[in-house]
Each structure stands twice: as structure tokens, then as C-alpha cells.
mmCIF file of C-alpha atoms in Angstrom:
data_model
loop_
_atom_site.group_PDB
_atom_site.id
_atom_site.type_symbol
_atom_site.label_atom_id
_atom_site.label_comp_id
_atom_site.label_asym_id
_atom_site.label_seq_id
_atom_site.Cartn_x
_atom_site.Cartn_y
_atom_site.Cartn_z
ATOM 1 C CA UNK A 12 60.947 125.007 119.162
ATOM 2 C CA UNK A 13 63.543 127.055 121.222
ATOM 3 C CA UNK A 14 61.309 126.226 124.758
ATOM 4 C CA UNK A 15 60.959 122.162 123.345
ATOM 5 C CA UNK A 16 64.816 122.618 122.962
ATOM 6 C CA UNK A 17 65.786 123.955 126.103
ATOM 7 C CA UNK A 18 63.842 121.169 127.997
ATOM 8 C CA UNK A 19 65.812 118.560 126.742
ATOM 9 C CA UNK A 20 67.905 116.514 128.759
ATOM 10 C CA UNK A 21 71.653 116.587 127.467
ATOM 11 C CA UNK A 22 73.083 113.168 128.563
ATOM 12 C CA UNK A 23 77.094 112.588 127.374
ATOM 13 C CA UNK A 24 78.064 108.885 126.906
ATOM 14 C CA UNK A 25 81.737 108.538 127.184
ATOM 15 C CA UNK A 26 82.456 105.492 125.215
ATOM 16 C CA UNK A 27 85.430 103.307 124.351
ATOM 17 C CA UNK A 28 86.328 100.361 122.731
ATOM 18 C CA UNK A 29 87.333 96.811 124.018
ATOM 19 C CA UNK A 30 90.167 95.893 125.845
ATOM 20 C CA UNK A 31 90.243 92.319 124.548
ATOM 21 C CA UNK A 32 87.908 92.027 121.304
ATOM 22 C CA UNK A 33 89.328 95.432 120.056
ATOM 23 C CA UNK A 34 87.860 97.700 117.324
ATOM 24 C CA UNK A 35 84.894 97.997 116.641
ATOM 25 C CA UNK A 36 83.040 96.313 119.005
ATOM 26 C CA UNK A 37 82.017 98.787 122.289
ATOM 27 C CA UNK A 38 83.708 97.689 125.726
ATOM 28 C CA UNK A 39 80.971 95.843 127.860
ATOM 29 C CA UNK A 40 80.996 98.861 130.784
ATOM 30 C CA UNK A 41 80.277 101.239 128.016
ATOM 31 C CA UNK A 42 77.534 99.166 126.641
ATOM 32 C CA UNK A 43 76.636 98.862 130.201
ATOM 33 C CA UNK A 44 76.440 102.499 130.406
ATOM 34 C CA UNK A 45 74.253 103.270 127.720
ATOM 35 C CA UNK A 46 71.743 100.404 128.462
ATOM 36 C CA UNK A 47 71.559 101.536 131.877
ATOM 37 C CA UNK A 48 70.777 105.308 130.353
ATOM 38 C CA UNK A 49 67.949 104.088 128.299
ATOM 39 C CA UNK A 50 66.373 101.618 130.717
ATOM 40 C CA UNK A 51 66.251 104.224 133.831
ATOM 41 C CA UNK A 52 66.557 107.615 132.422
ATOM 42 C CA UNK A 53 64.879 107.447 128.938
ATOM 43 C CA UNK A 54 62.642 105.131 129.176
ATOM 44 C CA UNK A 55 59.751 105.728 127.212
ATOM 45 C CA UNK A 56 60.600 109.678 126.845
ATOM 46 C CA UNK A 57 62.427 109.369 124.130
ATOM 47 C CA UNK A 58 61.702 112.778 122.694
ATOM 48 C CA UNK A 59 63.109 114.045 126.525
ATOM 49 C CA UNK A 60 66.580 113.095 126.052
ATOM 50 C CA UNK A 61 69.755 113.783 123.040
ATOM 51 C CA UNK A 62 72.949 111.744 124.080
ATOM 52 C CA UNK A 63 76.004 112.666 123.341
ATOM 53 C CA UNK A 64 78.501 110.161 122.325
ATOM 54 C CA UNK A 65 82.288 110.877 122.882
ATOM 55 C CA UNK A 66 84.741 108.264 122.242
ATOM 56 C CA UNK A 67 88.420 109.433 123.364
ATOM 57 C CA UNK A 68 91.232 107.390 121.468
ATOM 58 C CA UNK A 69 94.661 107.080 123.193
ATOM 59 C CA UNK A 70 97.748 108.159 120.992
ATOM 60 C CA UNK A 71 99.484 104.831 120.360
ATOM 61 C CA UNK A 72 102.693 104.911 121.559
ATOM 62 C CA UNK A 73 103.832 101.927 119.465
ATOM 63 C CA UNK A 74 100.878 102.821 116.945
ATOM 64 C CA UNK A 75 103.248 100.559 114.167
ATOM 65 C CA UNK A 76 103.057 97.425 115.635
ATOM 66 C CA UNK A 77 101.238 95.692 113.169
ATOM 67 C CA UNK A 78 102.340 97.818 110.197
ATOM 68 C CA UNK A 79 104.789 96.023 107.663
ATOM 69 C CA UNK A 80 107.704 98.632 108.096
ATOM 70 C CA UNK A 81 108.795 100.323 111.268
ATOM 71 C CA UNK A 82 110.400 103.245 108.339
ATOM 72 C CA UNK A 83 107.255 104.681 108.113
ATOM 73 C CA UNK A 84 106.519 107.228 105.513
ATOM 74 C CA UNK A 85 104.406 110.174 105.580
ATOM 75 C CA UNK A 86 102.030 108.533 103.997
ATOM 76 C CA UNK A 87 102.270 105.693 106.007
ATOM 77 C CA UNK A 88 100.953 108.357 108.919
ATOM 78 C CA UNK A 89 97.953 109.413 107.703
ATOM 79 C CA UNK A 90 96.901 105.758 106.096
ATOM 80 C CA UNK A 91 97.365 105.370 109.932
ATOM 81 C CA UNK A 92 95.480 108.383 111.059
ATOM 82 C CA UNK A 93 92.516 107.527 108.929
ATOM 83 C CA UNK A 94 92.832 104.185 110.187
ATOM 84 C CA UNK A 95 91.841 105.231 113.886
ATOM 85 C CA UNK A 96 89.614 107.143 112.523
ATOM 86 C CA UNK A 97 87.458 104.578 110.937
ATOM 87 C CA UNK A 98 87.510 102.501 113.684
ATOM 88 C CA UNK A 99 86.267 105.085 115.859
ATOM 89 C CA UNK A 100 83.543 105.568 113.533
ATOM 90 C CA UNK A 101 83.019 101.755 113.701
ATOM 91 C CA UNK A 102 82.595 101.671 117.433
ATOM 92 C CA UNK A 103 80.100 104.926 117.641
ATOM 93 C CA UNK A 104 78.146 103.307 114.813
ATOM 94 C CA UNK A 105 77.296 100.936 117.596
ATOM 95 C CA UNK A 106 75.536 103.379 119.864
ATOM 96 C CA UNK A 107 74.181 105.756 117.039
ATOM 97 C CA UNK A 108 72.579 102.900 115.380
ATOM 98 C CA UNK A 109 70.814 101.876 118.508
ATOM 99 C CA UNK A 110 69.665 105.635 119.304
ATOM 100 C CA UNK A 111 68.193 105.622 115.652
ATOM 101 C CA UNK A 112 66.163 102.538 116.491
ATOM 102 C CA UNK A 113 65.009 103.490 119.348
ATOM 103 C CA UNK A 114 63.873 107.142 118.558
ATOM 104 C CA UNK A 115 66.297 109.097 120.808
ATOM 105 C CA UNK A 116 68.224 112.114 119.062
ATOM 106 C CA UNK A 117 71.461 111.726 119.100
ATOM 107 C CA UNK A 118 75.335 113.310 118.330
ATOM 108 C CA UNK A 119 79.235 111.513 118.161
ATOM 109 C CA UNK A 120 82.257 112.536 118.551
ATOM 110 C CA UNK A 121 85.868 111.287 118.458
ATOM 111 C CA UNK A 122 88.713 113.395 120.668
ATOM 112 C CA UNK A 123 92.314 112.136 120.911
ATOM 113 C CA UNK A 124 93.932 112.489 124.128
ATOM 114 C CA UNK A 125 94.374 111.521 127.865
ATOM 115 C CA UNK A 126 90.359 110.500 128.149
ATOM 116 C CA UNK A 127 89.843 111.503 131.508
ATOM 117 C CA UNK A 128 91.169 115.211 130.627
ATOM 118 C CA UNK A 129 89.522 115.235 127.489
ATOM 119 C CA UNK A 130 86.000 114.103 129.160
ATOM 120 C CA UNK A 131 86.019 116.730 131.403
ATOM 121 C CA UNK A 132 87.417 119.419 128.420
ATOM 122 C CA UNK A 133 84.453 118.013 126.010
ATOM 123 C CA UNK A 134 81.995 118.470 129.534
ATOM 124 C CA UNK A 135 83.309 122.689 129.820
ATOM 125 C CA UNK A 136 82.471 122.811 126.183
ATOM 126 C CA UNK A 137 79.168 121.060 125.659
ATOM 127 C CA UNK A 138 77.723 121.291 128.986
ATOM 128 C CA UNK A 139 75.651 118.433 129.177
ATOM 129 C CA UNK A 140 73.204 117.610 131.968
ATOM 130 C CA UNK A 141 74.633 114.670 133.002
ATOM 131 C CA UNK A 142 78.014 112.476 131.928
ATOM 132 C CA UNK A 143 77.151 108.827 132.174
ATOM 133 C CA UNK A 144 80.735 106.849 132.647
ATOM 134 C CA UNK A 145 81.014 103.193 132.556
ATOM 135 C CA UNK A 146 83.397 101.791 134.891
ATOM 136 C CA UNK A 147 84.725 98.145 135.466
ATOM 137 C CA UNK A 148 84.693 97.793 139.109
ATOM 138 C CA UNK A 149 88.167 97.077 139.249
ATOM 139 C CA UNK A 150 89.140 96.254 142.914
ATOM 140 C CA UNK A 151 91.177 98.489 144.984
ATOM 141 C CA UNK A 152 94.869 97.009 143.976
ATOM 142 C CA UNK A 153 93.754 97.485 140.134
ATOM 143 C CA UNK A 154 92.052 101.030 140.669
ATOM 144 C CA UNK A 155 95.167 102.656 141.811
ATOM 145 C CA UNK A 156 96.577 102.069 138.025
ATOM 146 C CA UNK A 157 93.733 101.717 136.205
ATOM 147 C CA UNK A 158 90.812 102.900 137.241
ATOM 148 C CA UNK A 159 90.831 106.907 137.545
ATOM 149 C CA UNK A 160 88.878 108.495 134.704
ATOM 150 C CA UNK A 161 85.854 108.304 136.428
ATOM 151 C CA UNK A 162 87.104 108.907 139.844
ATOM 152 C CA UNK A 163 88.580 111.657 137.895
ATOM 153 C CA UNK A 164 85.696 112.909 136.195
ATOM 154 C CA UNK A 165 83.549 112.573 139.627
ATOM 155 C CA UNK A 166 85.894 115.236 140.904
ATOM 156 C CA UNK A 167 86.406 117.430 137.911
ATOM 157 C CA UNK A 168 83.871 117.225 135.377
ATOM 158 C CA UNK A 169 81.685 119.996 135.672
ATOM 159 C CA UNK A 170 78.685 118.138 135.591
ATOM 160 C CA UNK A 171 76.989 115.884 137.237
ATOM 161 C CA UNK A 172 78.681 112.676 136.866
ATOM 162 C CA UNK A 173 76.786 108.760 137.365
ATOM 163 C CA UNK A 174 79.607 105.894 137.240
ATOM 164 C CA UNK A 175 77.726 102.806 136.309
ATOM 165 C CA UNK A 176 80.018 99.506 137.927
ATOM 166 C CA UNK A 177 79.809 96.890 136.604
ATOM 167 C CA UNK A 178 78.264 93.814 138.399
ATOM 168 C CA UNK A 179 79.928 90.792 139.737
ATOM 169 C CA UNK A 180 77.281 88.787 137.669
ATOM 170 C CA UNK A 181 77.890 90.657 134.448
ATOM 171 C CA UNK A 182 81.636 89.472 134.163
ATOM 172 C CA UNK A 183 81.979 87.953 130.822
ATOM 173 C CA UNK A 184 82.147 83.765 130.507
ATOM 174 C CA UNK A 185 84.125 84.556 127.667
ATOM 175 C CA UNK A 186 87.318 86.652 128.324
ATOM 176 C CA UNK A 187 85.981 89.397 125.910
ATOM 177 C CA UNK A 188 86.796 92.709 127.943
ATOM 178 C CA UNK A 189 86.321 95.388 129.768
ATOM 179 C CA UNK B 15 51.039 95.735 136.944
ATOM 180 C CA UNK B 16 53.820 93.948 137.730
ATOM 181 C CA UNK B 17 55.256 94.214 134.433
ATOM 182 C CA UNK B 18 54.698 98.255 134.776
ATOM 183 C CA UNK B 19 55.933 98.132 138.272
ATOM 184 C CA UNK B 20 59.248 96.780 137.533
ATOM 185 C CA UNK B 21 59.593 99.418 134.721
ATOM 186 C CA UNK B 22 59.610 102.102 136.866
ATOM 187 C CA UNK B 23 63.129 103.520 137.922
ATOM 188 C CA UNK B 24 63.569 104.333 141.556
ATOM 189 C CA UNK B 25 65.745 107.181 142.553
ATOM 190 C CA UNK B 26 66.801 107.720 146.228
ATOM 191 C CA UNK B 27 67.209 111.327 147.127
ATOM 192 C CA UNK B 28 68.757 111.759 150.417
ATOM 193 C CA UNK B 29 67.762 115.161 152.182
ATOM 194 C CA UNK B 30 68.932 116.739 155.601
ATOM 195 C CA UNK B 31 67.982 120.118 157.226
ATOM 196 C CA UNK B 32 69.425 123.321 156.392
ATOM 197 C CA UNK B 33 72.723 124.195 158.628
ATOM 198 C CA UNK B 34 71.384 127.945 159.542
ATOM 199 C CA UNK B 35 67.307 128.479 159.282
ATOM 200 C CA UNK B 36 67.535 124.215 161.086
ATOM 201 C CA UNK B 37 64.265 122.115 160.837
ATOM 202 C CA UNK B 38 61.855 122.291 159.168
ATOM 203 C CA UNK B 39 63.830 124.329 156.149
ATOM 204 C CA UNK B 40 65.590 121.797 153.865
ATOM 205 C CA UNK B 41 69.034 122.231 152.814
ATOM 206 C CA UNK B 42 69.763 124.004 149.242
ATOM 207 C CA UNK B 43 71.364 121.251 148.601
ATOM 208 C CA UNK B 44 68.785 118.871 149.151
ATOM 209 C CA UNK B 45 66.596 121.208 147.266
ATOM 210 C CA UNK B 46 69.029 121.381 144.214
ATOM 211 C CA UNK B 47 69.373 117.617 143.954
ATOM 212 C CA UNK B 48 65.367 117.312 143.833
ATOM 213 C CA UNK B 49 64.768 119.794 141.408
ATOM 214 C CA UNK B 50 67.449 118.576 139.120
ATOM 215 C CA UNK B 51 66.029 115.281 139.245
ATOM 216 C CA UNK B 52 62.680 116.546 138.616
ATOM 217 C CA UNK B 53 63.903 118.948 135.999
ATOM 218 C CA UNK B 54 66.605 116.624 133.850
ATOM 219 C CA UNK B 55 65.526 113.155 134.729
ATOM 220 C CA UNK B 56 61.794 112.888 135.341
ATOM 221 C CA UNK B 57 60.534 115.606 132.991
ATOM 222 C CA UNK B 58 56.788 114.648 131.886
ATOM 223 C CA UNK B 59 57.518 111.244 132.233
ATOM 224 C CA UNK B 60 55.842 111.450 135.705
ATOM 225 C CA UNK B 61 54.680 107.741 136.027
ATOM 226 C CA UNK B 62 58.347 106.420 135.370
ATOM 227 C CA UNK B 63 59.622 107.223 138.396
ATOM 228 C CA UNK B 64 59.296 106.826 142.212
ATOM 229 C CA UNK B 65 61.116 108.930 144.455
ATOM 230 C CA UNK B 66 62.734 107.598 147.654
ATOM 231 C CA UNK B 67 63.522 110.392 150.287
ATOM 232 C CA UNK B 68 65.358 109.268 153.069
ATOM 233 C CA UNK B 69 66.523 112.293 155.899
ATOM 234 C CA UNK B 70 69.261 110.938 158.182
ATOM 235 C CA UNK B 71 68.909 112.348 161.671
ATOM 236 C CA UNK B 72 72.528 112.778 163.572
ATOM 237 C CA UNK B 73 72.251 111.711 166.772
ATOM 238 C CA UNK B 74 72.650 114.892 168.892
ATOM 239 C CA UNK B 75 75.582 114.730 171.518
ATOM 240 C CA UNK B 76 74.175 118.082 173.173
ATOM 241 C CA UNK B 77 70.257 117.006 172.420
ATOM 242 C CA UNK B 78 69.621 119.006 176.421
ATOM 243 C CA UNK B 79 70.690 122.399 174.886
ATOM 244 C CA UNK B 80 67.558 124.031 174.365
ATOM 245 C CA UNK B 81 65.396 121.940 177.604
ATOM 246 C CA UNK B 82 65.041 123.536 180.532
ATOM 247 C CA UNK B 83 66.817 121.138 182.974
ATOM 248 C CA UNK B 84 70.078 118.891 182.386
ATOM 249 C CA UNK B 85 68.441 116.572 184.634
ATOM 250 C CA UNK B 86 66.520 114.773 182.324
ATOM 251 C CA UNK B 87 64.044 112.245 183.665
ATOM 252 C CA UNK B 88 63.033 109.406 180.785
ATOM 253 C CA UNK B 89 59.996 111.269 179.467
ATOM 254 C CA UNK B 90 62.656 114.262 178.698
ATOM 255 C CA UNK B 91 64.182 111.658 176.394
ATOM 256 C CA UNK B 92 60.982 110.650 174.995
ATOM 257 C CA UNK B 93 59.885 113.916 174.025
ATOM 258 C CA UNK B 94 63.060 114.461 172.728
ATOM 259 C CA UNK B 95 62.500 111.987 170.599
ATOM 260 C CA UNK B 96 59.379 112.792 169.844
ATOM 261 C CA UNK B 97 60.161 116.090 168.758
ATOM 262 C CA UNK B 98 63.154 114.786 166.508
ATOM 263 C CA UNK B 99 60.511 113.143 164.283
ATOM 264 C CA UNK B 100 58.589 115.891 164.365
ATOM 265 C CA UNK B 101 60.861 117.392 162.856
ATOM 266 C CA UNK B 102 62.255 115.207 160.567
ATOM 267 C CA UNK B 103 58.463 115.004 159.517
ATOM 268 C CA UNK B 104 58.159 118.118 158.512
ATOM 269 C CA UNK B 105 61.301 118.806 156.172
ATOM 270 C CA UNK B 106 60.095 115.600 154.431
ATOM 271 C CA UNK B 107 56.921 116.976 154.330
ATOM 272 C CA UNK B 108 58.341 119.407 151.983
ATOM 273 C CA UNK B 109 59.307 116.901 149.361
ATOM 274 C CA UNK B 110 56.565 114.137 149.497
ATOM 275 C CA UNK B 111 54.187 117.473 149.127
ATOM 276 C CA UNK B 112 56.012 118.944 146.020
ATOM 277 C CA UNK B 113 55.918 115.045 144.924
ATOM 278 C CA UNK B 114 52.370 114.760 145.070
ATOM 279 C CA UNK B 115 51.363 118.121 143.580
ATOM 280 C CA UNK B 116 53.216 117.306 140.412
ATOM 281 C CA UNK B 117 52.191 113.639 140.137
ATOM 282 C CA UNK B 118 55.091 111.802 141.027
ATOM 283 C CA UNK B 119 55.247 108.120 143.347
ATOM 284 C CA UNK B 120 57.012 108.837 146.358
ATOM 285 C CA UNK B 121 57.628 107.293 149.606
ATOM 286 C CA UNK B 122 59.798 109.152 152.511
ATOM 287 C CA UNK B 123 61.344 107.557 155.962
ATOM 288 C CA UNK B 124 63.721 109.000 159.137
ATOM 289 C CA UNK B 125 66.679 106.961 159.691
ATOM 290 C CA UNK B 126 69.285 107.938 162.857
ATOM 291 C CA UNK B 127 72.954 107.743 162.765
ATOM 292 C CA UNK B 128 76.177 108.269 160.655
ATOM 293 C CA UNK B 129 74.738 109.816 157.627
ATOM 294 C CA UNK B 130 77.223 108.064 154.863
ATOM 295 C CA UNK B 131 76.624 105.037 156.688
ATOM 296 C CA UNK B 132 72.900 104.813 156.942
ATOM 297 C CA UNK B 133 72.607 106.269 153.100
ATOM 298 C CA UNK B 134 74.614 103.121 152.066
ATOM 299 C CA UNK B 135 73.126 100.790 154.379
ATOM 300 C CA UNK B 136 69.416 101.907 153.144
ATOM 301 C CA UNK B 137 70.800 101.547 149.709
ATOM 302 C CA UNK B 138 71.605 98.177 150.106
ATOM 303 C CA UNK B 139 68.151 97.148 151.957
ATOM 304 C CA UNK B 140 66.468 99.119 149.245
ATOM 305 C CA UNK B 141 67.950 98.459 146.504
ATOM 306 C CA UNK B 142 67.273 101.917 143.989
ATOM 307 C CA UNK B 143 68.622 101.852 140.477
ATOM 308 C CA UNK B 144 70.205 105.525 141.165
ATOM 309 C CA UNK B 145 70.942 107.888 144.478
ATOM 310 C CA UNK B 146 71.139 111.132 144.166
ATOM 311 C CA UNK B 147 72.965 113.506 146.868
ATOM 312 C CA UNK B 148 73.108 117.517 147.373
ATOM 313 C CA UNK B 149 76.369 118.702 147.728
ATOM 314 C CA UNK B 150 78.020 122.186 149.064
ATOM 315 C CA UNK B 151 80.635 121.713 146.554
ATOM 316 C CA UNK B 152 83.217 122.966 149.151
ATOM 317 C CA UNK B 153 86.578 123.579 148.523
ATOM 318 C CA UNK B 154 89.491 121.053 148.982
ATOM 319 C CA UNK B 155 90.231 122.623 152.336
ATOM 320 C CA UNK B 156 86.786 122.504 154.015
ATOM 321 C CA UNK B 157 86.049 119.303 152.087
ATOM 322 C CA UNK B 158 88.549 117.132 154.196
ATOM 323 C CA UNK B 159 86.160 117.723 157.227
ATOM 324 C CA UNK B 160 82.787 118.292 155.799
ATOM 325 C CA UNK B 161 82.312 117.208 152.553
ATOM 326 C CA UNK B 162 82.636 113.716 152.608
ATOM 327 C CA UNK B 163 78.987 112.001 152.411
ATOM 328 C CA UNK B 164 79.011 112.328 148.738
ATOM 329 C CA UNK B 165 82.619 110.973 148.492
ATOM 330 C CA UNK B 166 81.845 107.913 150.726
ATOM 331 C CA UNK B 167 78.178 107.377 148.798
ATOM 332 C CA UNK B 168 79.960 107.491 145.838
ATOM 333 C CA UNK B 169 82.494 105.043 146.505
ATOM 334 C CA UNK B 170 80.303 102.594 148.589
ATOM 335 C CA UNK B 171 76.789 102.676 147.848
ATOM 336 C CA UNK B 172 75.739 99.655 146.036
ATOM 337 C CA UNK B 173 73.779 101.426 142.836
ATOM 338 C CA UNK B 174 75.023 104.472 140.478
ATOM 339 C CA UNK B 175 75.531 108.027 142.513
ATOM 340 C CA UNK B 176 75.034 111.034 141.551
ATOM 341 C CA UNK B 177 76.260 114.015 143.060
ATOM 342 C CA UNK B 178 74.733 117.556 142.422
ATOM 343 C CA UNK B 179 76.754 120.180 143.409
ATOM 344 C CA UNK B 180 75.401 123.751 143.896
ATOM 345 C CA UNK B 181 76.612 125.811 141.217
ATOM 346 C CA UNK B 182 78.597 129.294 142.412
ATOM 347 C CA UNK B 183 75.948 131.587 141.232
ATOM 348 C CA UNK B 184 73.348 129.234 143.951
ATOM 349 C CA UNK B 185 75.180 130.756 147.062
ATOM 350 C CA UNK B 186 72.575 132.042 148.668
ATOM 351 C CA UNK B 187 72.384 136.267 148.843
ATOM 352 C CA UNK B 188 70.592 135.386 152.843
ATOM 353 C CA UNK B 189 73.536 133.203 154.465
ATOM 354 C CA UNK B 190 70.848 130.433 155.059
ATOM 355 C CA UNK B 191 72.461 127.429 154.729
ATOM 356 C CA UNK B 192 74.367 124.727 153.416
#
């Protein structure tokens, strides 16, 4: 088992949520990501491959907002905390669920962080084969403020690193993200 | 078979010479990014995949060096040329060989000019659903001269990039190249 082990490809999934729609449902460049990884890389091999799924949730700055007091209690934290955590769970469910139809082994993981610094922390740790990011394309005006974690990881993940852009014909009809 | 052609995923390797031993030795970069594709992505799943190799020749501004006269008549130039592709021939050889003994698809072609520019250029005529380029891995000072094919693939090139870098523990013992 330890040579069927070692020929396994390791493939980390960064994944994140939508910038529109929200919890739970997976942004469209990381479902764009992971389709991509089982229609060119898996394929058929299913046995060849374990993803990795890390989903990186910001700290919320103004992680109240829809709470009914703004005195929040301790308790009023960790209802919080296990909140985010749920939803996390929520969105990975997405991509395990998928794995488990298909066949493909498969592990999650939520962080909490600055993504693109915890990406390339989770990479040092885990070393995958490959880190599969999804990316939005943003043009260059946007990218300057917006899109860096996977210029970032490009440069400082030590992996190998595929960014999978959207395409122009993939932007939603309906305004739902990402 | 159209149905099976269209299933398989067609990764562009671009491969030069190596910088010291010259033709017909490919680079250890272009090595590493062929194994590692070979190794992590096309495993046993030989008939999944068709691999693209495409070796960029730099047009030489000093092509007389090593010809016995600086006045060179047109058939100089034509077995100049001749010679390039000869060359170029041979490292592919290298590849399409290795390709063949394992069971893989593969199709190979010499292109002249700006490397980063032809590698996009070919990846917009072609069309492959992943490129992957070697890469010294140099160091941020070096890097602003030489190391910017990957950067400029990975920013331009019109399908997912990815960039293998040699590891530290890859520098070669023999100073034989790239």
C-alpha cells in the first residue's frame, strides 16, 4: 500500500465561497477550478488522484452586522464562531460530496486568515503536487486591488501552481458571483 | 472516436536546449517539467493525454560564429538553417522518443523567434487545455533579466500555466545547464 500511496497525485483545491449568493454555495471560479481538475487531470483515473480541499475564511471585520446587538457577549462570540464554522462546512460539503460521487479520495479543511498567506502556509505543510486556484479574470484596473492571491501564490507557493481564469463566456446571466 | 478524441486533455510542454552542454542536450528544466507531467499528471492513464512539445529557436544575432568565413554567400545561410533544425530535431527527438516508449500521443514542432511570444502565440493557434514550462527558479535579482518566459506565459497565454520550478536539491553537481 505504501508504493500505491506514494504514486498518488496530491492536488489542493483552494476554495471559497460566493461573493454575491454567499454561504454555502461555492464561488463559480472555484467550481470552475475543480471541474477543470476532474475533466483534464482526473479523468477517468480516479484512483490516481486525492484533492485536497482548503477553504480560507476572512476574519470579519464587522462580523456583527446582522447580529441583533452590537453588545455582544461572550457567548454571543462563539454562537458566532460556530456560525462560520458551519458554513464553511456547508460550502466544502459541495466539493466533498462531488469527490464521493465520483470515486476520487478526498480531504477538507477550513483555515482563518489572509488566504493568500494561508494557501501558501497550508502548501509548506501538506506539500501537495499541485495547487489548483480559481481566479476571476479580473481586468488589469480590478487586479491591482483584488486580484493577488493567485498572482501571489504563483510566486510563493511552493508548489506548482495552475490559475484557472475564468472565461469571457462563463460570466454569469445572473449577477450570482465570483 | 470523436467522442474519445475530445476527451483527451492536451498539455503543451515547451522545451529549449540546455545553456552549457547546447543542442542536442535538453534543458533540466525542460526535463523536470516533462517528467513531472508524466509522473503527477499522466500516471497510467496513458491514453488521456497528448503531449504537445514545441522548442522555440532564438534567432541567433552572431549565427557566423562557428563558420569559417563572415562572408557568407546565400547557401551559408541555408545551411545555417539547415543545421538549426537539425538541431532543434534532435532535442525534440528526446521527448517524442521517451513519449513513444511509454505509450503516450505526442506531436512536436520548431518555431523561431521571441520565446514568450511564440509560446503564447502557438497557444492561441493551438488551443491546449494546460502549458506547462521549466523554470530555473532564479532569484529575484537574476530573474529581472532572465527569468521572465514563465512570468509572461503565465500572465498571457490563453489556457491554465503551469510553472515547474527546479527544486534546490536539482542543481546539477556537473554545471550543465539551466
Amino acid at each position: 500500500m505504501a508504493t500505491s500511496e506514494a504514486s498518488v497525485t496530491r492536488i489542493m483545491v483552494a476554495v471559497n465561497e460566493s461573493t454575491i449568493k454567499g454561504y454555502p454555495h461555492a464561488s463559480i471560479s472555484s467550481k470552475g477550478a475543480f471541474e477543470w481538475t476532474l475533466q483534464k487531470i482526473v479523468m477517468s483515473n480516479t484512483s490516481g488522484f486525492k484533492l485536497l480541499f482548503l477553504h480560507v475564511q476572512v476574519p470579519d471585520e464587522d462580523g456583527f452586522d446582522d447580529m441583533d446587538s452590537i453588545y455582544a457577549s461572550p457567548e454571543d462570540f462563539k454562537s458566532l464562531k460556530s456560525r462560520d464554522r458551519a458554513r464553511g462546512l456547508r460550502l466544502l460539503e459541495f466539493f466533498v460530496t462531488r469527490c464521493h460521487e465520483i470515486g476520487v479520495a478526498c480531504e477538507a479543511w477550513i483555515k482563518k486568515g489572509d488566504p493568500k498567506e494561508v494557501i501558501c502556509h497550508e502548501v509548506k505543510r501538506i506539500q501537495p503536487d499541485l495547487l489548483v486556484l480559481g481566479s476571476r479574470g479580473l481586468g488589469p484596473f480590478r487586479r491591482v486591488f483584488v486580484g493577488t492571491v493567485s498572482e501571489f501564490c504563483v510566486k510563493h507557493a511552493e508548489c506548482p501552481v495552475v490559475t484557472i481564469k475564468r472565461r469571457l463566456d462563463e460570466t454569469p446571466q445572473d449577477p450570482v458571483d465570483d
